[in-house]
Coordinates of C-alpha atoms in Angstrom, one line a residue:
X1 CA -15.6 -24.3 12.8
X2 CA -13.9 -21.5 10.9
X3 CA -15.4 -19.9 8.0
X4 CA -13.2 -20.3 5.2
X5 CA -12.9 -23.9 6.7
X6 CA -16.9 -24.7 6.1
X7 CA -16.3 -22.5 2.5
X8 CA -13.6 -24.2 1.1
X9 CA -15.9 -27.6 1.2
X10 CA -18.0 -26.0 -1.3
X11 CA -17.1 -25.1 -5.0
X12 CA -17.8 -21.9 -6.9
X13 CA -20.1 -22.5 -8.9
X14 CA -22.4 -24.6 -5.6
X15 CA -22.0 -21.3 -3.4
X16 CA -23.1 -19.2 -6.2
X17 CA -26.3 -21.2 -6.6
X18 CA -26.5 -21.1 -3.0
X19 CA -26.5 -17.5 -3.4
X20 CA -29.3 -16.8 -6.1
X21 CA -31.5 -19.5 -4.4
X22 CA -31.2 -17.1 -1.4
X23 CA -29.4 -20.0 1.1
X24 CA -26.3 -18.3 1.9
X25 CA -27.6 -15.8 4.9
X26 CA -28.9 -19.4 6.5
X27 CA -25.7 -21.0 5.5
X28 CA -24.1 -18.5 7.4
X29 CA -22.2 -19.5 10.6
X30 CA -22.6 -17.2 13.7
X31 CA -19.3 -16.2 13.9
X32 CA -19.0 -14.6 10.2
X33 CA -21.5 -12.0 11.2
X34 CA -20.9 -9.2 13.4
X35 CA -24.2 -9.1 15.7
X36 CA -23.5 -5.4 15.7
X37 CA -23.8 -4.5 12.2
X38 CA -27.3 -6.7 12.3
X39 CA -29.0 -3.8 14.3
X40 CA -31.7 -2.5 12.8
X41 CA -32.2 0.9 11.3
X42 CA -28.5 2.1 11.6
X43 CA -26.4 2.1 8.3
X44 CA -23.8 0.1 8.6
X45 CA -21.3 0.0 6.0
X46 CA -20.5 -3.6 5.8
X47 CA -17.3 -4.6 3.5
X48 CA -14.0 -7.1 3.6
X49 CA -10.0 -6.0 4.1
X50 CA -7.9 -9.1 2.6
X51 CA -5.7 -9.6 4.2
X52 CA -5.9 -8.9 7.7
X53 CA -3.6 -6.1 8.9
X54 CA -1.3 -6.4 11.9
X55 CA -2.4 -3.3 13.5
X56 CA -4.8 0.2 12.3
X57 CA -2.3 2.8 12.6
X58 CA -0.9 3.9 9.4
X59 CA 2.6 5.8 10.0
X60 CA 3.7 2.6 12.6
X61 CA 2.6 -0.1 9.4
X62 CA 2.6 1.0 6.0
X63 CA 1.0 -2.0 4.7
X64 CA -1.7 -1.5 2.2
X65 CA -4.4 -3.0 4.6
X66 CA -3.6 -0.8 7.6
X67 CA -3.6 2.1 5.3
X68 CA -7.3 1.7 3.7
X69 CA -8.8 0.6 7.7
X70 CA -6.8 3.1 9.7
X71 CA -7.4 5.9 7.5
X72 CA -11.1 5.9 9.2
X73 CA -9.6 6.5 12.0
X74 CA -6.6 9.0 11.4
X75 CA -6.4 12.1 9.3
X76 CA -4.1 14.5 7.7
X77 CA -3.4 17.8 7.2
X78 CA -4.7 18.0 3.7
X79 CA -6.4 15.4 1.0
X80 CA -5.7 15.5 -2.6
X81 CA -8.0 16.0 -5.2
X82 CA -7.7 13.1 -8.5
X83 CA -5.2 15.7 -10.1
X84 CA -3.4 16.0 -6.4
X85 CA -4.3 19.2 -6.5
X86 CA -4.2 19.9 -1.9
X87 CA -7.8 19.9 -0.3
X88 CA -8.0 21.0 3.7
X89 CA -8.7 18.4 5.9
X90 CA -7.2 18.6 9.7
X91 CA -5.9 21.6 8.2
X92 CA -8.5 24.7 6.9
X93 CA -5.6 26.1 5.0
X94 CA -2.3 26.5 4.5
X95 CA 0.2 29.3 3.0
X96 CA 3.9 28.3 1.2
X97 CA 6.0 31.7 1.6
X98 CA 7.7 33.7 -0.9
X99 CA 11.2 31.7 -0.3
X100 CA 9.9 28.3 -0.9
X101 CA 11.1 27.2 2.7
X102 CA 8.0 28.1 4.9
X103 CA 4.7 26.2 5.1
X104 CA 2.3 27.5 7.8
X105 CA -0.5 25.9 8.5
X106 CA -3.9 26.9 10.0
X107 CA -5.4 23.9 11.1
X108 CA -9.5 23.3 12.2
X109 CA -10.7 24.4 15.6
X110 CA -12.9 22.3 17.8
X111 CA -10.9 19.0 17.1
X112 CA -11.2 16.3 19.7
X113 CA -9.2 12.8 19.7
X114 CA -11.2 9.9 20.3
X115 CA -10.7 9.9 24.1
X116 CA -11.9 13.4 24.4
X117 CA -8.5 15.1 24.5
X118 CA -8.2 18.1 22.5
X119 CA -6.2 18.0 19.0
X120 CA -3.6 20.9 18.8
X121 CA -0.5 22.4 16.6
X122 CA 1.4 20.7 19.2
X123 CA 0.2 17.3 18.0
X124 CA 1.6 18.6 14.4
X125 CA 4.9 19.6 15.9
X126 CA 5.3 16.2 17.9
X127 CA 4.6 14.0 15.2
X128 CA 6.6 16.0 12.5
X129 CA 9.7 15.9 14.7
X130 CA 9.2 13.1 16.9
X131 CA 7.1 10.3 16.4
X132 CA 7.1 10.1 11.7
X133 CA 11.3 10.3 12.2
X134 CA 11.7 7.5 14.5
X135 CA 9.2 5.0 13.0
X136 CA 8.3 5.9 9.7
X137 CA 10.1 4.3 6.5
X138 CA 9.3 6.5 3.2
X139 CA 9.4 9.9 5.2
X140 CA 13.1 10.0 6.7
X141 CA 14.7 12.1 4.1
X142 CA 11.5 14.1 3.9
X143 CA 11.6 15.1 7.4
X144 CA 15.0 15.3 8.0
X145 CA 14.9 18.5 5.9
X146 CA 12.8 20.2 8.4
X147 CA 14.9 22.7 9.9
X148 CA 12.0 23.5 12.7
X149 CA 8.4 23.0 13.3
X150 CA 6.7 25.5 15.7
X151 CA 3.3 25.8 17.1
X152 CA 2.9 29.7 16.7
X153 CA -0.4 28.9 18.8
X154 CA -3.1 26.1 19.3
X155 CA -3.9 26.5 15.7
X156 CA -1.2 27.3 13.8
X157 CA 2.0 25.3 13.0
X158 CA 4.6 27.2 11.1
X159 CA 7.4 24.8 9.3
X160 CA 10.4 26.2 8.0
X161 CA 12.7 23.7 5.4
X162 CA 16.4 23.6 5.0
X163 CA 16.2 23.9 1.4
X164 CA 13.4 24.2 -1.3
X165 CA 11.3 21.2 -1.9
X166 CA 9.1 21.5 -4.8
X167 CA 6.8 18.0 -3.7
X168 CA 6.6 18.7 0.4
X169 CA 3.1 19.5 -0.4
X170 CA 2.0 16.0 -1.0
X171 CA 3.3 14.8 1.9
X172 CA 0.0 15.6 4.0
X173 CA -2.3 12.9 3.8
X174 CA -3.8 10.3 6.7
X175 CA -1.5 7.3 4.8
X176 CA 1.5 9.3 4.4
X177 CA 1.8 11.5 7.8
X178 CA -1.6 11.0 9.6
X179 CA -1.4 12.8 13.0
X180 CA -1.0 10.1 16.3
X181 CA -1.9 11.7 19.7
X182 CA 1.3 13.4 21.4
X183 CA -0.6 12.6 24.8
X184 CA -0.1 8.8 24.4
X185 CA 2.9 8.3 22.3
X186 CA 5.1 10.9 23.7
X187 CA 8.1 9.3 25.4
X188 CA 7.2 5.6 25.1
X189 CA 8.1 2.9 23.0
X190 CA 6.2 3.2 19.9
X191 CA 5.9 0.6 18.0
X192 CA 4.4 -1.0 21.3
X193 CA 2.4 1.7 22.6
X194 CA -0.8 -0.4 24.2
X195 CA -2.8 2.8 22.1
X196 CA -1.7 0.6 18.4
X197 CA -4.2 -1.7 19.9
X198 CA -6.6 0.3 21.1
X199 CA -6.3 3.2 18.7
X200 CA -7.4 7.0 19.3
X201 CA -7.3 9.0 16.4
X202 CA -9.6 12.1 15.2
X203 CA -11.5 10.5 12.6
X204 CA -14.6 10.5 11.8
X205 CA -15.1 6.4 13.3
X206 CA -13.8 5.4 16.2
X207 CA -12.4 1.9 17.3
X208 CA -15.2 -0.6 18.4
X209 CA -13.7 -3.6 18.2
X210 CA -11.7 -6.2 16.3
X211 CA -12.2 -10.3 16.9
X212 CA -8.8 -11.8 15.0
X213 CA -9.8 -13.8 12.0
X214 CA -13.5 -12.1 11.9
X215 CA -13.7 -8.5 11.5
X216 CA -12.9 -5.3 12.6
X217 CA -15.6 -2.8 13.7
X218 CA -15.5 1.0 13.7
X219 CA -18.2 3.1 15.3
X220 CA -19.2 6.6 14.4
X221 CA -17.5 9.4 16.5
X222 CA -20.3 11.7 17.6
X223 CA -17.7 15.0 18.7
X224 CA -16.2 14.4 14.6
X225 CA -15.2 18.1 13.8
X226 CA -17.3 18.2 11.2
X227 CA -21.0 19.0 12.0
X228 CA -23.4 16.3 10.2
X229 CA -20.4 13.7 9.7
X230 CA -20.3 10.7 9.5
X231 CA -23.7 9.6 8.0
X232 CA -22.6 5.9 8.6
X233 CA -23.1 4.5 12.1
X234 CA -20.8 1.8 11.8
X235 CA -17.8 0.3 8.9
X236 CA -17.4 -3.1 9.5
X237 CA -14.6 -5.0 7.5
X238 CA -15.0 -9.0 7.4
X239 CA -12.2 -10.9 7.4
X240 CA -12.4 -13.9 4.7
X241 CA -9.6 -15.7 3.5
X242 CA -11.7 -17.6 1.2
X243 CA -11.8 -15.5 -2.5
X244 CA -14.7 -17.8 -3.1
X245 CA -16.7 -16.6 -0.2
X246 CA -15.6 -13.3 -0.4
X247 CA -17.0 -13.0 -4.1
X248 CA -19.9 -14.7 -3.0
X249 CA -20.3 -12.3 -0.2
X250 CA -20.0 -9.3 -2.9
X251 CA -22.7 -10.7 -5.5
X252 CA -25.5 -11.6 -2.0
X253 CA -25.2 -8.3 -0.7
X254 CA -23.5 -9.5 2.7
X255 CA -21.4 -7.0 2.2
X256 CA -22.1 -3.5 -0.1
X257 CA -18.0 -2.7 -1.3
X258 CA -14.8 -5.0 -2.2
X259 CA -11.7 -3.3 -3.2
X260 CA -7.9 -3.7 -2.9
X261 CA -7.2 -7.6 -3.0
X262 CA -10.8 -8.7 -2.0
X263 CA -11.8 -9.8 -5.5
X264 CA -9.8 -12.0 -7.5
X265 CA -9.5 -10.4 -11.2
X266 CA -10.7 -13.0 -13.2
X267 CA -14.0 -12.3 -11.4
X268 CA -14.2 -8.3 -12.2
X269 CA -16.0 -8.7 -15.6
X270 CA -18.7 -11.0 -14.3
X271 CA -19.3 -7.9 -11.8
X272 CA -18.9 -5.3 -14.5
X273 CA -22.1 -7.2 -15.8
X274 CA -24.5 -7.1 -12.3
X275 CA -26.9 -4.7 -12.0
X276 CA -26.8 -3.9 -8.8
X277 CA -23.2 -2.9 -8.6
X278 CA -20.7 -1.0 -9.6
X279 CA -17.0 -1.0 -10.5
X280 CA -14.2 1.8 -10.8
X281 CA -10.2 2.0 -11.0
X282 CA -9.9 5.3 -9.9
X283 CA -9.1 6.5 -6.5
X284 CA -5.4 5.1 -6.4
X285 CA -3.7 8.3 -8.5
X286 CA -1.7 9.6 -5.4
X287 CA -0.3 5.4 -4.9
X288 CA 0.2 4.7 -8.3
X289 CA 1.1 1.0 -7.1
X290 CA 4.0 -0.7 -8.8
X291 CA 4.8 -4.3 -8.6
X292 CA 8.0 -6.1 -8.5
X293 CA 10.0 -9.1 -7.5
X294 CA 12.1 -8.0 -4.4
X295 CA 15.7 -9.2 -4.9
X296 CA 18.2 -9.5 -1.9
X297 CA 20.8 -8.2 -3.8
X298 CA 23.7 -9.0 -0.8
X299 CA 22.7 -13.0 -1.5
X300 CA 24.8 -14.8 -4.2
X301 CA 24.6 -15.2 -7.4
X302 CA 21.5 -11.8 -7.2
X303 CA 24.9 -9.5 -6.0
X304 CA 25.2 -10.1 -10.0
X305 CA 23.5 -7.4 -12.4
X306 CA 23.9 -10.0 -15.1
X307 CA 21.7 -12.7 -13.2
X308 CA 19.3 -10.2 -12.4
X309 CA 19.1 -9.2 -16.1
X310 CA 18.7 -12.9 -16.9
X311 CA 16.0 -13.2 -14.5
X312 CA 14.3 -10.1 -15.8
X313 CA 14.3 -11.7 -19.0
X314 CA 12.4 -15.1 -18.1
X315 CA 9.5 -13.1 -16.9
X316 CA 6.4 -12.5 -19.5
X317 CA 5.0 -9.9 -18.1
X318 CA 2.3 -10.1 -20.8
X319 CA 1.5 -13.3 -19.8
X320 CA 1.5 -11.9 -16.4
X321 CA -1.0 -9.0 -17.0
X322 CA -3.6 -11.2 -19.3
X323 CA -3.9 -14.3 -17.6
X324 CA -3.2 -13.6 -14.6
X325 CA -4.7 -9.9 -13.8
X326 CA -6.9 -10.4 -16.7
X327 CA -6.2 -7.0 -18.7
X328 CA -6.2 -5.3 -15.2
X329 CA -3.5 -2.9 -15.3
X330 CA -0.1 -2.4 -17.1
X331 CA 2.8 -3.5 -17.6
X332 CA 5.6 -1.9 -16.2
X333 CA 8.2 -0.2 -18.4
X334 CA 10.0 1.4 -15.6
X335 CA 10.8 2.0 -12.3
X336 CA 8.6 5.1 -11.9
X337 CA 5.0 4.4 -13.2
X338 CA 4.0 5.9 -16.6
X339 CA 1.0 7.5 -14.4
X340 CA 4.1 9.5 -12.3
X341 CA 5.3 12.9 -12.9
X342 CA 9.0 12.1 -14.3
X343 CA 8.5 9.0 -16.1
X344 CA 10.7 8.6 -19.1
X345 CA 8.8 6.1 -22.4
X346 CA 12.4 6.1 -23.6
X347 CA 13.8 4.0 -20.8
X348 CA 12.3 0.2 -21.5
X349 CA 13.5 -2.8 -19.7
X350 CA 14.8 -5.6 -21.6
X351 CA 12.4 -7.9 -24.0
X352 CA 11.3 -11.4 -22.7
X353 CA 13.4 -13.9 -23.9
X354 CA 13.9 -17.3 -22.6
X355 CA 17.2 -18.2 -24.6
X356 CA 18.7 -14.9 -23.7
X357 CA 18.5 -15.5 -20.5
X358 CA 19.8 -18.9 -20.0
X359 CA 23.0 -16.9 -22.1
X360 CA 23.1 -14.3 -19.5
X361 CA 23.6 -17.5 -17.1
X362 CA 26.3 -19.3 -19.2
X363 CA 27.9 -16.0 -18.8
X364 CA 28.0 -15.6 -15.3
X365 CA 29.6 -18.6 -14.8
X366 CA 26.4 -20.4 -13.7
X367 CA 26.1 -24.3 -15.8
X368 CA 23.3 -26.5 -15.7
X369 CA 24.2 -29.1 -13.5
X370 CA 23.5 -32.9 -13.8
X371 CA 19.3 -32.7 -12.5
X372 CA 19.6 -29.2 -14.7
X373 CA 19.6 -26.5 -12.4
X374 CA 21.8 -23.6 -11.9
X375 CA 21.3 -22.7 -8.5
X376 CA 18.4 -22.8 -5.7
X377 CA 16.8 -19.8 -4.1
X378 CA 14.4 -18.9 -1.1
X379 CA 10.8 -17.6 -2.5
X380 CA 8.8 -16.1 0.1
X381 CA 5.0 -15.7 -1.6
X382 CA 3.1 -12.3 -1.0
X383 CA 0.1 -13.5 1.1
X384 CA -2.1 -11.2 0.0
X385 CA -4.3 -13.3 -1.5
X386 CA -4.8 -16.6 -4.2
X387 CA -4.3 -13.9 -7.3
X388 CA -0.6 -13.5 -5.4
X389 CA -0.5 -17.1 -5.1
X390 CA -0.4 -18.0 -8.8
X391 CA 1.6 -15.0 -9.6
X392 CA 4.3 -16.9 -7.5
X393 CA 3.7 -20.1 -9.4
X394 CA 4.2 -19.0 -12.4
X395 CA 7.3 -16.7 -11.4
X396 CA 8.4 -20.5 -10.3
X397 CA 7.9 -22.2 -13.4
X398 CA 9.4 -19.3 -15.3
X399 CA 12.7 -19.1 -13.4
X400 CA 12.6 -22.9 -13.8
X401 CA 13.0 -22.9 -17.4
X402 CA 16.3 -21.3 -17.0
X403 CA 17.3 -23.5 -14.1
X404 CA 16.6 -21.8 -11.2
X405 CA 15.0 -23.7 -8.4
X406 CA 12.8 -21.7 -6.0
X407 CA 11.8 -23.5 -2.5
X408 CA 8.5 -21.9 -1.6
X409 CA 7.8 -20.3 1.5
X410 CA 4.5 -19.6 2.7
X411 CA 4.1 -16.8 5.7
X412 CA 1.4 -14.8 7.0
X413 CA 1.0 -11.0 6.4
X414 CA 3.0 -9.7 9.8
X415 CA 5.6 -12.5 8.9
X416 CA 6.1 -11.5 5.6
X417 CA 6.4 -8.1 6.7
X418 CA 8.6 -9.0 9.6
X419 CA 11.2 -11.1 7.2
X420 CA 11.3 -8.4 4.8
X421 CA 12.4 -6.1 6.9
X422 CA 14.8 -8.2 8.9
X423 CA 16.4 -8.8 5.0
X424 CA 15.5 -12.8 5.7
X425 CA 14.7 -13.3 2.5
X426 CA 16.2 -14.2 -1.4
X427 CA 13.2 -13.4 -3.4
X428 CA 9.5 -12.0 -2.6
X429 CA 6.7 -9.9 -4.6
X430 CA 5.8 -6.7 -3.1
X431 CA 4.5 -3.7 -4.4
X432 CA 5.2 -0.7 -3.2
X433 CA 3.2 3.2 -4.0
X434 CA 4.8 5.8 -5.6
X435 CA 3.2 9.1 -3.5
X436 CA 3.1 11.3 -6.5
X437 CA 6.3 12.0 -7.0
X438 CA 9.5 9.7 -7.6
X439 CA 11.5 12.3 -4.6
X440 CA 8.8 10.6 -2.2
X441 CA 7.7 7.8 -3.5
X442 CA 10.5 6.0 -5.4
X443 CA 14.0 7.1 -4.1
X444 CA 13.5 5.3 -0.5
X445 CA 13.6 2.2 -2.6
X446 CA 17.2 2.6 -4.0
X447 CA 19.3 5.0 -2.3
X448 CA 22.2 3.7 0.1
X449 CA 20.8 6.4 3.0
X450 CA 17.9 4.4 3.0
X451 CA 19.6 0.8 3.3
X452 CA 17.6 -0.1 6.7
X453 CA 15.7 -2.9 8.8
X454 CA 12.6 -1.9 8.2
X455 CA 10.0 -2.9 5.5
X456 CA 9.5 -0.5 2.1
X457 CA 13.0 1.0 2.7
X458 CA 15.8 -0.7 0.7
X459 CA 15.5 -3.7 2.0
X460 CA 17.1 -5.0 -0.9
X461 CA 20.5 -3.7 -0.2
X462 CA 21.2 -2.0 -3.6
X463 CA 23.9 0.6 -3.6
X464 CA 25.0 3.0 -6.8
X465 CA 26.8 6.2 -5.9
X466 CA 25.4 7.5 -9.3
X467 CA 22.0 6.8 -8.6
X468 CA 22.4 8.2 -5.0
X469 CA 23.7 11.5 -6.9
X470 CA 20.5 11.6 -9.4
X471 CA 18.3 11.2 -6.8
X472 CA 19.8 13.9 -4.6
X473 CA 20.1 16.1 -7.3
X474 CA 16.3 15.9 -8.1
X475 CA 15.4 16.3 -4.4
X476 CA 17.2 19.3 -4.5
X477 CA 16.4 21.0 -7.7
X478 CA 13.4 23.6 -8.0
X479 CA 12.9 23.4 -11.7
X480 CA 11.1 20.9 -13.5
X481 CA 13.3 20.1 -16.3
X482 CA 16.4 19.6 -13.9
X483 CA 14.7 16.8 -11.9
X484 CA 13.1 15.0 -15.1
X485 CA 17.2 15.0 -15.8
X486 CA 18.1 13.7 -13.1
X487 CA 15.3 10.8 -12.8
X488 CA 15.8 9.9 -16.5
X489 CA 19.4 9.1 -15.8
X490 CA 17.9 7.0 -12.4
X491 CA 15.7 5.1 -14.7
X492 CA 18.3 4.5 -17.2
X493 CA 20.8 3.2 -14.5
X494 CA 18.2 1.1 -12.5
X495 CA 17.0 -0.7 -15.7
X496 CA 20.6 -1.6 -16.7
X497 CA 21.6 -2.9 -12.7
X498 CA 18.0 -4.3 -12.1
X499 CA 18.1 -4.3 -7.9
X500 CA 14.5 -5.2 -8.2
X501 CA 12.4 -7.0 -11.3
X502 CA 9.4 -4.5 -11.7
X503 CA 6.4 -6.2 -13.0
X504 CA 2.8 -4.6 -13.6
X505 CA 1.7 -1.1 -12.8
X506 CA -1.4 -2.8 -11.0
X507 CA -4.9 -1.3 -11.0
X508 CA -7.0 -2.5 -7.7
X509 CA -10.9 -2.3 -8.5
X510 CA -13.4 -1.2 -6.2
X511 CA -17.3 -3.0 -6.7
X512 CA -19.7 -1.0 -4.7
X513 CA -23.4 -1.0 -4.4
X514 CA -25.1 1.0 -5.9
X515 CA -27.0 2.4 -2.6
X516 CA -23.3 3.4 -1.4
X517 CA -22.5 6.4 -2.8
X518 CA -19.4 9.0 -2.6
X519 CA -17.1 6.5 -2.0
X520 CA -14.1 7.5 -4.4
X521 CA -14.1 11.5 -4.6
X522 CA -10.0 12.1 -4.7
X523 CA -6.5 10.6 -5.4
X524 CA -7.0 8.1 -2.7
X525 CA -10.3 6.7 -3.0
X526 CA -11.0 3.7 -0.6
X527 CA -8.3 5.4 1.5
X528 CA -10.1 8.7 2.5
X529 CA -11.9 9.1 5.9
X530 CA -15.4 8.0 4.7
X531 CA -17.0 10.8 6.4
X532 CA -19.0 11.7 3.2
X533 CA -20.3 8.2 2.5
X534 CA -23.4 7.4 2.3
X535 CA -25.7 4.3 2.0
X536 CA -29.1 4.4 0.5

């Protein structure tokens, strides 16, 4: 039997009885432990990933599970330190030359892939003109102003930019551009290259193995680069649909971190109060994650600013951030996060407002009907977790009260993904990170350019000549006060046409034990390599 199957039988409040009465490791079934991670005397980091990603190559899927699993596996050229400041990582340094156009990069020697194959500049080169421009979504525009990428020798990769691009720096890391291996990639199909299965980075863990609907195990790579690294032996990540088992799981020790969508909020201040753990916020200042309800904007009536405005409107997003996310997080203000270089307090969207709404709706031409709707829509839910679950039931009975009907559809994490992308939608959640700057992070979301089949582009069809200008404008402009120009206007604009109905600036908490230290030491905490970690 499946585990959340025997789980969901069982209430909260029995399993956590279970759990201080010291039944649950008995209660167990076989199949939720890894026999692996069981050895004795190795250190096995053993922690959860909800939901289960498609694949563990970051770059091919962008979605926030691949990102925090694969990134074991791949690296970067650089990290970022909490302030973003760059920090070497596949990289040893780096020099930016006096015309604002050339990076060159000196990158660490004695670097081996997985398989035993040697990591080289050519590797750099192949991914920065090959493989990140075919497949992936947010770096397009970024890479397409590469005018060349050479591999002055094994170790050095010299790029040269078309024109001046004041964030390319923070383009570096193993979630934004983490290098795949030219020698299996190169010339095949690559979204299904055998290797996404089977995946050889130059991490410091390498793949072990992954049962579907269990866990995924990573095993320490004993050539890493870097001599004495990892200390862990193995990272295991369980797979539990169940929140109540997987907060169970947390408070027995079964497994020593939960972060991302693992914990369900409402349970963060009962772990604020255990002593044997710990909780933190930080780690997620390069993502800044921003979340929103994803309009189709080619779909009647949502081709209508108005009715977009009027859905804005029924939404409480205090409501939203209190009852639902318990006080985790903010609300958002904006479409670039107030925690993001360029965003603009004077821009606010419009006030909640129930009767204002419904006139927005009167306006547009959209009556109540006889059974008191105005029109019916396709909801696809985020499955991400039962937090997601009730933010789509309330984003239900909210649209209700101004007589829009939403028919619920339930999918799985590569569907959801899959629909998105393929535009097969009316409404969804997502949320989507903004990279540290609103050039990288933000404009893929709204710019025509960037009006493509493939998930966290702009799915959503939205299309503004003005807005394209602003944004091209700020890509382009070296000083400071130019771009916060330029993005103000963007902001302005967006608010007014509303293509998408941002929600909360979200804050994902990460509950460690207190044996496992160095776990968040930069801008992208759970998201680094993990070579540091350690578990006491």
């Amino acid at each position: 039997m499946a585990v959340d199957q025997t789980y969901r039988r069982l209430s909260r409040r029995s399993l956590i009885k279970l759990t201080a009465a010291g039944g649950l490791a008995s209660a167990l079934p076989s199949t939720f432990l890894c026999p692996e991670a069981l050895a004795q005397g190795r250190k096995v980091l053993n922690t959860m990933i909800t939901p289960e990603p498609p694949i563990a190559v970051p770059g091919i899927n962008n979605q926030g599970p691949t990102l925090i699993v694969g990134s074991k596996l791949f690296e970067g050229l650089l990290s970022y330190s909490p302030r973003l400041g760059a920090r070497p990582a596949l990289a040893k340094s780096w020099e930016v030359g006096s015309d604002d156009l050339t990076y060159t990069f000196n990158l660490q020697t004695g670097v081996t892939w997985h398989d035993g194959k040697p990591f080289s500049a050519d590797d750099v080169v192949f991914n920065l003109t090959k493989l990140h421009p075919e497949v992936n979504p947010r770096l397009r525009a970024t890479l397409a102003n590469i005018e060349s990428a050479v591999a002055k020798d094994p170790a050095t990769v010299v790029i040269k930019l078309k024109t001046p691009f004041e964030p390319f720096i923070l383009n570096f890391d193993a979630t934004t551009l983490p290098m795949l291996p030219k020698h299996l990639y190169e010339g095949t199909d690559v979204r299904n290259n055998p290797a996404n299965q089977n995946p050889v980075g130059t991490g410091p863990f390498r793949f072990g193995e992954w049962q579907r609907g269990n866990f995924i195990r990573f095993v320490k790579f004993d050539k890493y680069w870097q001599p004495g690294k990892p200390t862990l032996d193995e990272i295991v990540y369980r797979i539990i649909p169940d929140s109540n088992l997987r907060g169970v799981a947390l408070q027995s020790g079964q497994v020593q971190m939960a972060a991302f969508n693992d914990i369900e909020a409402f349970d963060v201040p009962r772990f604020r109060g255990l002593p044997n753990l710990e909780v933190a916020i930080n780690g997620w200042e390069l993502f800044a994650p921003l979340s929103w309800i994803d309009i189709n904007n080619r779909v009647k009536p949502l081709d209508n600013p108005k009715v977009r405005r009027a859905l804005s409107m029924a939404i409480d997003r205090n409501f939203i951030l209190n009852r639902l996310w318990f006080g985790v997080g903010k609300v958002a203000t904006s479409p670039i996060c107030s925690s993001t270089k360029f965003h603009d307090a004077s821009v606010r969207l419009p006030a909640f407002s129930v009767a204002e709404a419904n006139k927005l709706l009167d306006e547009a031409g959209l009556p109540r009907k006889a059974d008191g709707t105005r029109f019916e829509l396709r909801f696809m839910t985020l499955p991400y977790g039962e937090i997601w679950n009730r933010l789509g039931e309330y984003i239900r009975q909210a649209f209700g009260q101004i007589g829009v009907k939403l028919n619920a559809e339930a999918v799985d994490a590569a569907t959801w993904a899959r629909r998105v992308g393929e535009w097969d939608y009316d409404l969804t959640v997502n949320f989507v990170y903004q990279w540290g700057d609103p050039t990288i992070g933000v404009e893929r979301t709204y710019v025509s350019s960037n009006i493509q089949k493939i998930t966290f582009t702009n799915t959503m069809g939205y299309s503004n000549p003005k807005v394209d200008a602003a944004f091209l404008k700020a890509r382009q402009s070296a000083k400071a006060e130019d771009r916060q120009a330029a993005f103000s206007e963007v902001q302005k604009i967006l608010v007014d046409e509303m293509p998408v109905i941002w929600l909360l600036e979200l804050a994902f908490p990460t509950i460690t034990d207190k044996r496992l230290k160095n776990v968040i030491t930069s801008a992208t905490g759970i998201h680094d390599n993990f070579a540091g970690v350690t578990l006491g």
